[in-house]
């Protein structure tokens, strides 16, 4: 009986550890070259900023997320995105990449009247 519980415990620990690598998280997303000032690649490519560090994204294309050069596009602004993936070889390998809606700016927000 102890072996069953030990095996089950180890399985749960391993499953939890595997999930930690590819968890859903909200990150800053933009064009690596236009907004994050990243070098090493010409053109416009999606990138994310996680814990203050920027990574080019594999697994999506900048053109899959609307007009990159529109006012709310990735080349024009930094957006929030819900992503799933992991960092490999200094790149973010996305299994899911979803831009979140642009938050409307409320001029009264944060002011005490």
mmCIF file of N, CA and C in Angstrom:
data_model
loop_
_atom_site.group_PDB
_atom_site.id
_atom_site.type_symbol
_atom_site.label_atom_id
_atom_site.label_comp_id
_atom_site.label_asym_id
_atom_site.label_seq_id
_atom_site.Cartn_x
_atom_site.Cartn_y
_atom_site.Cartn_z
ATOM 1 N N UNK A 1 0.829 -1.198 0.000
ATOM 2 C CA UNK A 1 0.000 0.000 0.000
ATOM 3 C C UNK A 1 0.871 1.259 0.000
ATOM 4 N N UNK A 2 1.966 1.225 0.755
ATOM 5 C CA UNK A 2 2.870 2.377 0.787
ATOM 6 C C UNK A 2 3.418 2.673 -0.605
ATOM 7 N N UNK A 3 3.711 1.616 -1.354
ATOM 8 C CA UNK A 3 4.266 1.805 -2.705
ATOM 9 C C UNK A 3 3.275 2.499 -3.623
ATOM 10 N N UNK A 4 1.988 2.197 -3.480
ATOM 11 C CA UNK A 4 0.971 2.847 -4.310
ATOM 12 C C UNK A 4 0.933 4.342 -4.004
ATOM 13 N N UNK A 5 0.926 4.685 -2.717
ATOM 14 C CA UNK A 5 0.894 6.106 -2.345
ATOM 15 C C UNK A 5 2.166 6.828 -2.766
ATOM 16 N N UNK A 6 3.291 6.180 -2.613
ATOM 17 C CA UNK A 6 4.558 6.780 -3.020
ATOM 18 C C UNK A 6 4.584 7.004 -4.530
ATOM 19 N N UNK A 7 4.134 6.020 -5.289
ATOM 20 C CA UNK A 7 4.085 6.148 -6.751
ATOM 21 C C UNK A 7 3.139 7.269 -7.157
ATOM 22 N N UNK A 8 1.963 7.310 -6.523
ATOM 23 C CA UNK A 8 0.987 8.363 -6.820
ATOM 24 C C UNK A 8 1.561 9.737 -6.469
ATOM 25 N N UNK A 9 2.215 9.850 -5.327
ATOM 26 C CA UNK A 9 2.821 11.111 -4.907
ATOM 27 C C UNK A 9 3.876 11.574 -5.915
ATOM 28 N N UNK A 10 4.733 10.663 -6.350
ATOM 29 C CA UNK A 10 5.768 11.011 -7.325
ATOM 30 C C UNK A 10 5.146 11.432 -8.650
ATOM 31 N N UNK A 11 4.091 10.747 -9.073
ATOM 32 C CA UNK A 11 3.414 11.100 -10.319
ATOM 33 C C UNK A 11 2.833 12.513 -10.235
ATOM 34 N N UNK A 12 2.193 12.836 -9.122
ATOM 35 C CA UNK A 12 1.614 14.171 -8.938
ATOM 36 C C UNK A 12 2.716 15.229 -8.947
ATOM 37 N N UNK A 13 3.831 14.963 -8.298
ATOM 38 C CA UNK A 13 4.958 15.913 -8.291
ATOM 39 C C UNK A 13 5.500 16.130 -9.698
ATOM 40 N N UNK A 14 5.660 15.061 -10.447
ATOM 41 C CA UNK A 14 6.164 15.185 -11.815
ATOM 42 C C UNK A 14 5.168 15.930 -12.697
ATOM 43 N N UNK A 15 3.891 15.640 -12.564
ATOM 44 C CA UNK A 15 2.874 16.319 -13.369
ATOM 45 C C UNK A 15 2.837 17.808 -13.033
ATOM 46 N N UNK A 16 2.949 18.145 -11.764
ATOM 47 C CA UNK A 16 2.957 19.548 -11.354
ATOM 48 C C UNK A 16 4.183 20.250 -11.914
ATOM 49 N N UNK A 17 5.334 19.615 -11.869
ATOM 50 C CA UNK A 17 6.564 20.192 -12.392
ATOM 51 C C UNK A 17 6.457 20.419 -13.896
ATOM 52 N N UNK A 18 5.872 19.486 -14.617
ATOM 53 C CA UNK A 18 5.724 19.627 -16.067
ATOM 54 C C UNK A 18 4.805 20.796 -16.397
ATOM 55 N N UNK A 19 3.767 21.009 -15.601
ATOM 56 C CA UNK A 19 2.850 22.109 -15.854
ATOM 57 C C UNK A 19 3.516 23.457 -15.604
ATOM 58 N N UNK A 20 4.421 23.525 -14.662
ATOM 59 C CA UNK A 20 5.088 24.786 -14.346
ATOM 60 C C UNK A 20 5.871 25.316 -15.536
ATOM 61 N N UNK A 21 6.393 24.448 -16.390
ATOM 62 C CA UNK A 21 7.188 24.886 -17.530
ATOM 63 C C UNK A 21 6.339 25.647 -18.544
ATOM 64 N N UNK A 22 5.093 25.212 -18.744
ATOM 65 C CA UNK A 22 4.237 25.810 -19.759
ATOM 66 C C UNK A 22 2.941 26.312 -19.128
ATOM 67 N N UNK A 23 3.053 27.252 -18.242
ATOM 68 C CA UNK A 23 1.860 27.780 -17.597
ATOM 69 C C UNK A 23 1.326 28.979 -18.370
ATOM 70 N N UNK A 24 0.053 29.250 -18.191
ATOM 71 C CA UNK A 24 -0.565 30.423 -18.796
ATOM 72 C C UNK A 24 -0.115 31.648 -18.013
ATOM 73 N N UNK A 25 0.298 32.673 -18.718
ATOM 74 C CA UNK A 25 0.712 33.905 -18.059
ATOM 75 C C UNK A 25 0.357 35.118 -18.909
ATOM 76 N N UNK A 26 0.188 36.244 -18.250
ATOM 77 C CA UNK A 26 -0.073 37.507 -18.926
ATOM 78 C C UNK A 26 1.262 38.241 -19.015
ATOM 79 N N UNK A 27 1.644 38.620 -20.228
ATOM 80 C CA UNK A 27 2.935 39.261 -20.463
ATOM 81 C C UNK A 27 2.745 40.500 -21.326
ATOM 82 N N UNK A 28 3.782 41.316 -21.420
ATOM 83 C CA UNK A 28 3.789 42.421 -22.366
ATOM 84 C C UNK A 28 4.224 41.854 -23.715
ATOM 85 N N UNK A 29 3.520 42.258 -24.766
ATOM 86 C CA UNK A 29 3.837 41.773 -26.113
ATOM 87 C C UNK A 29 3.905 42.949 -27.059
ATOM 88 N N UNK A 30 4.823 42.882 -28.012
ATOM 89 C CA UNK A 30 4.981 43.958 -28.984
ATOM 90 C C UNK A 30 5.901 43.482 -30.090
ATOM 91 N N UNK A 31 6.256 44.418 -30.967
ATOM 92 C CA UNK A 31 7.264 44.138 -31.979
ATOM 93 C C UNK A 31 8.630 44.239 -31.304
ATOM 94 N N UNK A 32 9.407 43.192 -31.438
ATOM 95 C CA UNK A 32 10.722 43.186 -30.801
ATOM 96 C C UNK A 32 11.612 44.319 -31.278
ATOM 97 N N UNK A 33 11.582 44.604 -32.584
ATOM 98 C CA UNK A 33 12.454 45.633 -33.135
ATOM 99 C C UNK A 33 11.895 47.043 -32.897
ATOM 100 N N UNK A 34 10.594 47.248 -33.177
ATOM 101 C CA UNK A 34 10.011 48.599 -33.125
ATOM 102 C C UNK A 34 9.813 49.123 -31.709
ATOM 103 N N UNK A 35 9.366 48.277 -30.788
ATOM 104 C CA UNK A 35 9.021 48.748 -29.445
ATOM 105 C C UNK A 35 10.023 48.332 -28.368
ATOM 106 N N UNK A 36 10.612 47.149 -28.497
ATOM 107 C CA UNK A 36 11.534 46.676 -27.468
ATOM 108 C C UNK A 36 12.995 46.939 -27.826
ATOM 109 N N UNK A 37 13.265 47.434 -29.045
ATOM 110 C CA UNK A 37 14.634 47.762 -29.443
ATOM 111 C C UNK A 37 15.559 46.561 -29.544
ATOM 112 N N UNK A 38 15.008 45.407 -29.864
ATOM 113 C CA UNK A 38 15.822 44.197 -29.964
ATOM 114 C C UNK A 38 16.603 44.181 -31.276
ATOM 115 N N UNK A 39 17.784 43.625 -31.231
ATOM 116 C CA UNK A 39 18.660 43.549 -32.401
ATOM 117 C C UNK A 39 18.843 42.098 -32.818
ATOM 118 N N UNK A 40 19.532 41.913 -33.917
ATOM 119 C CA UNK A 40 19.890 40.574 -34.359
ATOM 120 C C UNK A 40 19.009 40.018 -35.447
ATOM 121 N N UNK A 41 17.919 40.699 -35.765
ATOM 122 C CA UNK A 41 17.019 40.204 -36.795
ATOM 123 C C UNK A 41 16.381 41.398 -37.470
ATOM 124 N N UNK A 42 16.370 41.409 -38.800
ATOM 125 C CA UNK A 42 15.759 42.520 -39.535
ATOM 126 C C UNK A 42 14.258 42.294 -39.657
ATOM 127 N N UNK A 43 13.525 43.367 -39.822
ATOM 128 C CA UNK A 43 12.082 43.264 -40.000
ATOM 129 C C UNK A 43 11.336 43.453 -38.700
ATOM 130 N N UNK A 44 10.108 42.976 -38.672
ATOM 131 C CA UNK A 44 9.239 43.102 -37.510
ATOM 132 C C UNK A 44 8.820 41.712 -37.055
ATOM 133 N N UNK A 45 9.085 41.406 -35.798
ATOM 134 C CA UNK A 45 8.780 40.090 -35.254
ATOM 135 C C UNK A 45 8.176 40.229 -33.871
ATOM 136 N N UNK A 46 7.211 39.354 -33.534
ATOM 137 C CA UNK A 46 6.608 39.436 -32.211
ATOM 138 C C UNK A 46 7.619 39.092 -31.122
ATOM 139 N N UNK A 47 7.458 39.769 -29.989
ATOM 140 C CA UNK A 47 8.324 39.520 -28.845
ATOM 141 C C UNK A 47 7.501 39.702 -27.579
ATOM 142 N N UNK A 48 7.975 39.118 -26.501
ATOM 143 C CA UNK A 48 7.338 39.279 -25.198
ATOM 144 C C UNK A 48 8.374 39.747 -24.198
ATOM 145 N N UNK A 49 7.865 40.425 -23.152
ATOM 146 C CA UNK A 49 8.738 40.828 -22.046
ATOM 147 C C UNK A 49 8.235 40.105 -20.806
ATOM 148 N N UNK A 50 9.107 39.273 -20.240
ATOM 149 C CA UNK A 50 8.791 38.479 -19.058
ATOM 150 C C UNK A 50 9.840 38.782 -18.001
ATOM 151 N N UNK A 51 9.379 39.219 -16.832
ATOM 152 C CA UNK A 51 10.284 39.563 -15.728
ATOM 153 C C UNK A 51 11.385 40.530 -16.175
ATOM 154 N N UNK A 52 11.019 41.505 -17.014
ATOM 155 C CA UNK A 52 11.948 42.537 -17.440
ATOM 156 C C UNK A 52 12.882 42.148 -18.580
ATOM 157 N N UNK A 53 12.792 40.925 -19.075
ATOM 158 C CA UNK A 53 13.667 40.466 -20.158
ATOM 159 C C UNK A 53 12.821 40.200 -21.398
ATOM 160 N N UNK A 54 13.343 40.583 -22.568
ATOM 161 C CA UNK A 54 12.595 40.410 -23.811
ATOM 162 C C UNK A 54 13.078 39.173 -24.565
ATOM 163 N N UNK A 55 12.111 38.537 -25.250
ATOM 164 C CA UNK A 55 12.378 37.327 -26.023
ATOM 165 C C UNK A 55 11.589 37.398 -27.329
ATOM 166 N N UNK A 56 12.229 37.071 -28.441
ATOM 167 C CA UNK A 56 11.484 36.872 -29.671
ATOM 168 C C UNK A 56 10.602 35.641 -29.475
ATOM 169 N N UNK A 57 9.453 35.612 -30.170
ATOM 170 C CA UNK A 57 8.479 34.535 -29.996
ATOM 171 C C UNK A 57 8.503 33.598 -31.200
ATOM 172 N N UNK A 58 8.600 32.315 -30.935
ATOM 173 C CA UNK A 58 8.406 31.276 -31.934
ATOM 174 C C UNK A 58 7.011 30.705 -31.715
ATOM 175 N N UNK A 59 6.324 30.369 -32.799
ATOM 176 C CA UNK A 59 5.009 29.755 -32.664
ATOM 177 C C UNK A 59 3.868 30.674 -33.071
ATOM 178 N N UNK A 60 4.184 31.907 -33.448
ATOM 179 C CA UNK A 60 3.182 32.819 -33.971
ATOM 180 C C UNK A 60 3.874 33.778 -34.931
ATOM 181 N N UNK A 61 3.077 34.555 -35.649
ATOM 182 C CA UNK A 61 3.594 35.517 -36.614
ATOM 183 C C UNK A 61 2.971 36.871 -36.309
ATOM 184 N N UNK A 62 3.714 37.941 -36.496
ATOM 185 C CA UNK A 62 3.216 39.278 -36.165
ATOM 186 C C UNK A 62 1.952 39.617 -36.960
ATOM 187 N N UNK A 63 1.806 39.076 -38.167
ATOM 188 C CA UNK A 63 0.648 39.379 -39.009
ATOM 189 C C UNK A 63 -0.608 38.602 -38.624
ATOM 190 N N UNK A 64 -0.494 37.667 -37.700
ATOM 191 C CA UNK A 64 -1.660 36.918 -37.229
ATOM 192 C C UNK A 64 -2.470 37.717 -36.202
ATOM 193 N N UNK A 65 -1.983 38.881 -35.833
ATOM 194 C CA UNK A 65 -2.591 39.644 -34.741
ATOM 195 C C UNK A 65 -3.035 41.024 -35.198
ATOM 196 N N UNK A 66 -3.594 41.083 -36.395
ATOM 197 C CA UNK A 66 -4.078 42.352 -36.933
ATOM 198 C C UNK A 66 -2.971 43.122 -37.632
ATOM 199 N N UNK A 67 -3.293 44.344 -38.042
ATOM 200 C CA UNK A 67 -2.339 45.210 -38.725
ATOM 201 C C UNK A 67 -1.277 45.668 -37.725
ATOM 202 N N UNK A 68 -0.068 45.192 -37.906
ATOM 203 C CA UNK A 68 1.009 45.496 -36.959
ATOM 204 C C UNK A 68 1.306 46.984 -36.879
ATOM 205 N N UNK A 69 0.991 47.749 -37.945
ATOM 206 C CA UNK A 69 1.310 49.171 -37.962
ATOM 207 C C UNK A 69 0.102 50.064 -37.681
ATOM 208 N N UNK A 70 -1.031 49.464 -37.298
ATOM 209 C CA UNK A 70 -2.198 50.251 -36.878
ATOM 210 C C UNK A 70 -1.896 50.865 -35.510
ATOM 211 N N UNK A 71 -2.726 51.788 -35.075
ATOM 212 C CA UNK A 71 -2.504 52.470 -33.794
ATOM 213 C C UNK A 71 -2.407 51.484 -32.626
ATOM 214 N N UNK A 72 -3.166 50.377 -32.701
ATOM 215 C CA UNK A 72 -3.115 49.386 -31.623
ATOM 216 C C UNK A 72 -2.308 48.147 -32.020
ATOM 217 N N UNK A 73 -1.558 48.242 -33.124
ATOM 218 C CA UNK A 73 -0.754 47.124 -33.612
ATOM 219 C C UNK A 73 0.526 46.933 -32.825
ATOM 220 N N UNK A 74 1.127 45.765 -32.988
ATOM 221 C CA UNK A 74 2.319 45.421 -32.210
ATOM 222 C C UNK A 74 3.524 46.297 -32.526
ATOM 223 N N UNK A 75 3.587 46.883 -33.715
ATOM 224 C CA UNK A 75 4.712 47.766 -34.038
ATOM 225 C C UNK A 75 4.510 49.170 -33.456
ATOM 226 N N UNK A 76 3.269 49.488 -33.089
ATOM 227 C CA UNK A 76 2.946 50.835 -32.635
ATOM 228 C C UNK A 76 2.805 50.965 -31.119
ATOM 229 N N UNK A 77 2.559 49.856 -30.454
ATOM 230 C CA UNK A 77 2.309 49.937 -29.010
ATOM 231 C C UNK A 77 2.666 48.619 -28.329
ATOM 232 N N UNK A 78 2.795 48.667 -27.034
ATOM 233 C CA UNK A 78 3.025 47.465 -26.238
ATOM 234 C C UNK A 78 1.674 47.024 -25.694
ATOM 235 N N UNK A 79 1.318 45.785 -25.952
ATOM 236 C CA UNK A 79 0.029 45.224 -25.554
ATOM 237 C C UNK A 79 0.225 44.144 -24.495
ATOM 238 N N UNK A 80 -0.844 43.736 -23.889
ATOM 239 C CA UNK A 80 -0.846 42.579 -22.990
ATOM 240 C C UNK A 80 -1.281 41.369 -23.806
ATOM 241 N N UNK A 81 -0.694 40.231 -23.502
ATOM 242 C CA UNK A 81 -1.063 38.994 -24.177
ATOM 243 C C UNK A 81 -1.109 37.864 -23.166
ATOM 244 N N UNK A 82 -2.028 36.944 -23.412
ATOM 245 C CA UNK A 82 -2.103 35.722 -22.617
ATOM 246 C C UNK A 82 -1.360 34.658 -23.401
ATOM 247 N N UNK A 83 -0.306 34.131 -22.818
ATOM 248 C CA UNK A 83 0.545 33.182 -23.533
ATOM 249 C C UNK A 83 0.749 31.908 -22.723
ATOM 250 N N UNK A 84 1.018 30.846 -23.448
ATOM 251 C CA UNK A 84 1.439 29.583 -22.859
ATOM 252 C C UNK A 84 2.674 29.167 -23.631
ATOM 253 N N UNK A 85 3.691 28.769 -22.927
ATOM 254 C CA UNK A 85 4.919 28.341 -23.588
ATOM 255 C C UNK A 85 6.064 28.320 -22.614
ATOM 256 N N UNK A 86 7.262 28.220 -23.158
ATOM 257 C CA UNK A 86 8.446 28.209 -22.312
ATOM 258 C C UNK A 86 9.627 28.845 -23.034
ATOM 259 N N UNK A 87 10.589 29.254 -22.268
ATOM 260 C CA UNK A 87 11.795 29.868 -22.814
ATOM 261 C C UNK A 87 12.783 28.757 -23.148
ATOM 262 N N UNK A 88 13.197 28.737 -24.419
ATOM 263 C CA UNK A 88 14.190 27.759 -24.892
ATOM 264 C C UNK A 88 15.199 28.503 -25.747
ATOM 265 N N UNK A 89 16.464 28.340 -25.452
ATOM 266 C CA UNK A 89 17.544 28.959 -26.237
ATOM 267 C C UNK A 89 17.331 30.461 -26.388
ATOM 268 N N UNK A 90 16.945 31.133 -25.311
ATOM 269 C CA UNK A 90 16.765 32.585 -25.266
ATOM 270 C C UNK A 90 15.651 33.070 -26.194
ATOM 271 N N UNK A 91 14.657 32.199 -26.458
ATOM 272 C CA UNK A 91 13.473 32.556 -27.238
ATOM 273 C C UNK A 91 12.268 32.022 -26.481
ATOM 274 N N UNK A 92 11.105 32.674 -26.665
ATOM 275 C CA UNK A 92 9.884 32.180 -26.051
ATOM 276 C C UNK A 92 9.166 31.321 -27.083
ATOM 277 N N UNK A 93 9.029 30.036 -26.793
ATOM 278 C CA UNK A 93 8.361 29.099 -27.687
ATOM 279 C C UNK A 93 6.911 28.998 -27.225
ATOM 280 N N UNK A 94 6.013 29.604 -27.994
ATOM 281 C CA UNK A 94 4.613 29.695 -27.612
ATOM 282 C C UNK A 94 3.807 28.525 -28.155
ATOM 283 N N UNK A 95 3.012 27.930 -27.277
ATOM 284 C CA UNK A 95 2.025 26.951 -27.727
ATOM 285 C C UNK A 95 0.664 27.635 -27.838
ATOM 286 N N UNK A 96 0.532 28.812 -27.225
ATOM 287 C CA UNK A 96 -0.665 29.641 -27.340
ATOM 288 C C UNK A 96 -0.249 31.101 -27.188
ATOM 289 N N UNK A 97 -0.808 31.989 -28.019
ATOM 290 C CA UNK A 97 -0.481 33.418 -27.983
ATOM 291 C C UNK A 97 -1.748 34.179 -28.340
ATOM 292 N N UNK A 98 -2.341 34.867 -27.364
ATOM 293 C CA UNK A 98 -3.596 35.579 -27.589
ATOM 294 C C UNK A 98 -3.470 37.011 -27.075
ATOM 295 N N UNK A 99 -3.566 37.968 -27.995
ATOM 296 C CA UNK A 99 -3.540 39.369 -27.581
ATOM 297 C C UNK A 99 -4.810 39.682 -26.811
ATOM 298 N N UNK A 100 -4.684 40.423 -25.728
ATOM 299 C CA UNK A 100 -5.841 40.842 -24.950
ATOM 300 C C UNK A 100 -6.368 42.157 -25.509
ATOM 301 N N UNK A 101 -7.653 42.434 -25.316
ATOM 302 C CA UNK A 101 -8.214 43.693 -25.825
ATOM 303 C C UNK A 101 -7.483 44.899 -25.238
ATOM 304 N N UNK A 102 -7.399 45.946 -26.034
ATOM 305 C CA UNK A 102 -6.782 47.189 -25.575
ATOM 306 C C UNK A 102 -7.690 47.803 -24.522
ATOM 307 N N UNK A 103 -7.102 48.177 -23.398
ATOM 308 C CA UNK A 103 -7.888 48.807 -22.344
ATOM 309 C C UNK A 103 -8.120 50.264 -22.717
ATOM 310 N N UNK A 104 -9.374 50.681 -22.630
ATOM 311 C CA UNK A 104 -9.702 52.083 -22.913
ATOM 312 C C UNK A 104 -9.117 52.954 -21.810
ATOM 313 N N UNK A 105 -8.559 54.066 -22.197
ATOM 314 C CA UNK A 105 -7.976 54.994 -21.230
ATOM 315 C C UNK A 105 -9.082 55.822 -20.593
ATOM 316 N N UNK A 106 -9.196 55.751 -19.286
ATOM 317 C CA UNK A 106 -10.195 56.525 -18.557
ATOM 318 C C UNK A 106 -9.489 57.716 -17.928
ATOM 319 N N UNK A 107 -9.756 58.942 -18.408
ATOM 320 C CA UNK A 107 -9.040 60.111 -17.876
ATOM 321 C C UNK A 107 -9.351 60.376 -16.404
ATOM 322 N N UNK A 108 -10.436 59.801 -15.878
ATOM 323 C CA UNK A 108 -10.796 60.029 -14.487
ATOM 324 C C UNK A 108 -10.255 58.948 -13.551
ATOM 325 N N UNK A 109 -9.746 57.896 -14.120
ATOM 326 C CA UNK A 109 -9.227 56.796 -13.315
ATOM 327 C C UNK A 109 -7.992 57.255 -12.545
ATOM 328 N N UNK A 110 -7.977 56.963 -11.276
ATOM 329 C CA UNK A 110 -6.831 57.323 -10.447
ATOM 330 C C UNK A 110 -6.899 58.728 -9.869
ATOM 331 N N UNK A 111 -7.949 59.480 -10.195
ATOM 332 C CA UNK A 111 -8.095 60.817 -9.655
ATOM 333 C C UNK A 111 -9.171 60.816 -8.577
ATOM 334 N N UNK A 112 -8.926 61.521 -7.508
ATOM 335 C CA UNK A 112 -9.917 61.665 -6.456
ATOM 336 C C UNK A 112 -10.681 62.949 -6.661
ATOM 337 N N UNK A 113 -12.001 62.853 -6.763
ATOM 338 C CA UNK A 113 -12.820 64.058 -6.974
ATOM 339 C C UNK A 113 -13.685 64.270 -5.791
#
